[in-house]
CSV table of C-alpha atoms in Angstrom, one decimal:
chain,number,residue,atom,x,y,z
A,849,MET,CA,0.0,0.0,0.0
A,850,ALA,CA,1.4,3.4,-0.9
A,851,ASP,CA,0.3,7.0,-1.1
A,852,PRO,CA,2.3,10.2,-1.5
A,853,SER,CA,3.3,10.2,2.2
A,854,THR,CA,3.6,6.5,3.3
A,855,THR,CA,4.6,3.1,1.9
A,856,LEU,CA,3.6,0.0,3.7
A,857,LEU,CA,4.0,-3.7,3.1
A,858,ILE,CA,1.1,-6.0,4.1
A,859,SER,CA,2.5,-9.5,4.6
A,860,GLY,CA,0.6,-12.7,3.8
A,861,THR,CA,-0.1,-13.1,7.5
A,862,GLY,CA,-1.5,-9.5,7.8
A,863,ASP,CA,1.6,-7.9,9.4
A,864,VAL,CA,2.0,-4.3,8.4
A,865,ILE,CA,5.6,-3.3,7.8
A,866,GLU,CA,7.1,0.1,7.1
A,867,PRO,CA,10.2,-0.1,5.0
A,868,GLU,CA,13.4,1.7,5.8
A,869,ALA,CA,13.9,5.0,3.9
A,870,GLY,CA,10.5,4.6,2.2
A,871,VAL,CA,11.7,2.2,-0.4
A,872,LEU,CA,10.1,-1.2,-0.7
A,873,ALA,CA,11.1,-4.2,-2.9
A,874,ILE,CA,9.9,-7.8,-2.8
A,875,GLY,CA,10.8,-11.1,-4.4
A,876,SER,CA,14.0,-13.0,-4.9
A,877,GLY,CA,15.8,-10.0,-6.4
A,878,GLY,CA,14.3,-7.6,-3.9
A,879,ALA,CA,17.5,-6.7,-2.2
A,880,TYR,CA,19.1,-5.7,-5.5
A,881,ALA,CA,16.0,-3.8,-6.6
A,882,ARG,CA,15.9,-2.0,-3.3
A,883,ALA,CA,19.5,-1.0,-3.5
A,884,ALA,CA,19.1,0.5,-7.0
A,885,ALA,CA,15.8,2.2,-6.1
A,886,THR,CA,17.4,3.7,-2.9
A,887,ALA,CA,20.4,5.0,-4.8
A,888,LEU,CA,18.2,6.5,-7.5
A,889,ALA,CA,15.7,8.1,-5.1
A,890,GLU,CA,18.5,9.7,-3.1
A,891,ASN,CA,20.2,11.1,-6.2
A,892,THR,CA,17.5,12.3,-8.6
A,893,ASP,CA,14.5,14.6,-8.7
A,894,MET,CA,12.5,12.2,-10.7
A,895,PRO,CA,9.0,11.5,-9.3
A,896,ALA,CA,8.5,8.0,-7.8
A,897,ALA,CA,6.0,7.0,-10.6
A,898,ASP,CA,8.6,7.8,-13.3
A,899,ILE,CA,11.2,5.7,-11.4
A,900,VAL,CA,8.8,2.8,-11.2
A,901,ALA,CA,7.8,3.0,-14.8
A,902,LYS,CA,11.4,3.1,-16.0
A,903,ALA,CA,12.4,0.2,-13.7
A,904,LEU,CA,9.5,-1.9,-14.9
A,905,GLU,CA,10.4,-1.2,-18.5
A,906,ILE,CA,14.0,-2.4,-17.9
A,907,ALA,CA,12.8,-5.5,-16.0
A,908,GLY,CA,10.5,-6.3,-18.9
A,909,GLU,CA,13.6,-6.3,-21.2
A,910,ILE,CA,15.6,-8.5,-18.9
A,911,CYS,CA,13.2,-11.1,-17.5
A,912,ILE,CA,11.1,-13.5,-19.6
A,913,TYR,CA,8.5,-13.6,-16.9
A,914,THR,CA,8.0,-9.8,-16.9
A,915,ASN,CA,6.0,-8.0,-19.5
A,916,ASN,CA,5.7,-4.3,-20.4
A,917,HIS,CA,2.0,-4.0,-19.6
A,918,HIS,CA,2.0,-1.8,-16.4
A,919,THR,CA,-0.6,-0.2,-14.1
A,920,ILE,CA,1.0,2.3,-11.8
């Protein structure tokens, strides 16, 4: 769950977790995605939605299980 002021992860057991530095990543490559997103968020004026869109576009080019049909 995210809005302009807060990002929260709701786990499969219902726990609500607030990520460090407001950056959230999940999945087997989550740590790498979080590292890249944190570096970008700290060093750019790009809006979060633009960062997400670009990251999903890149992931779609890398991973056969990811497509380029996104809803942000």
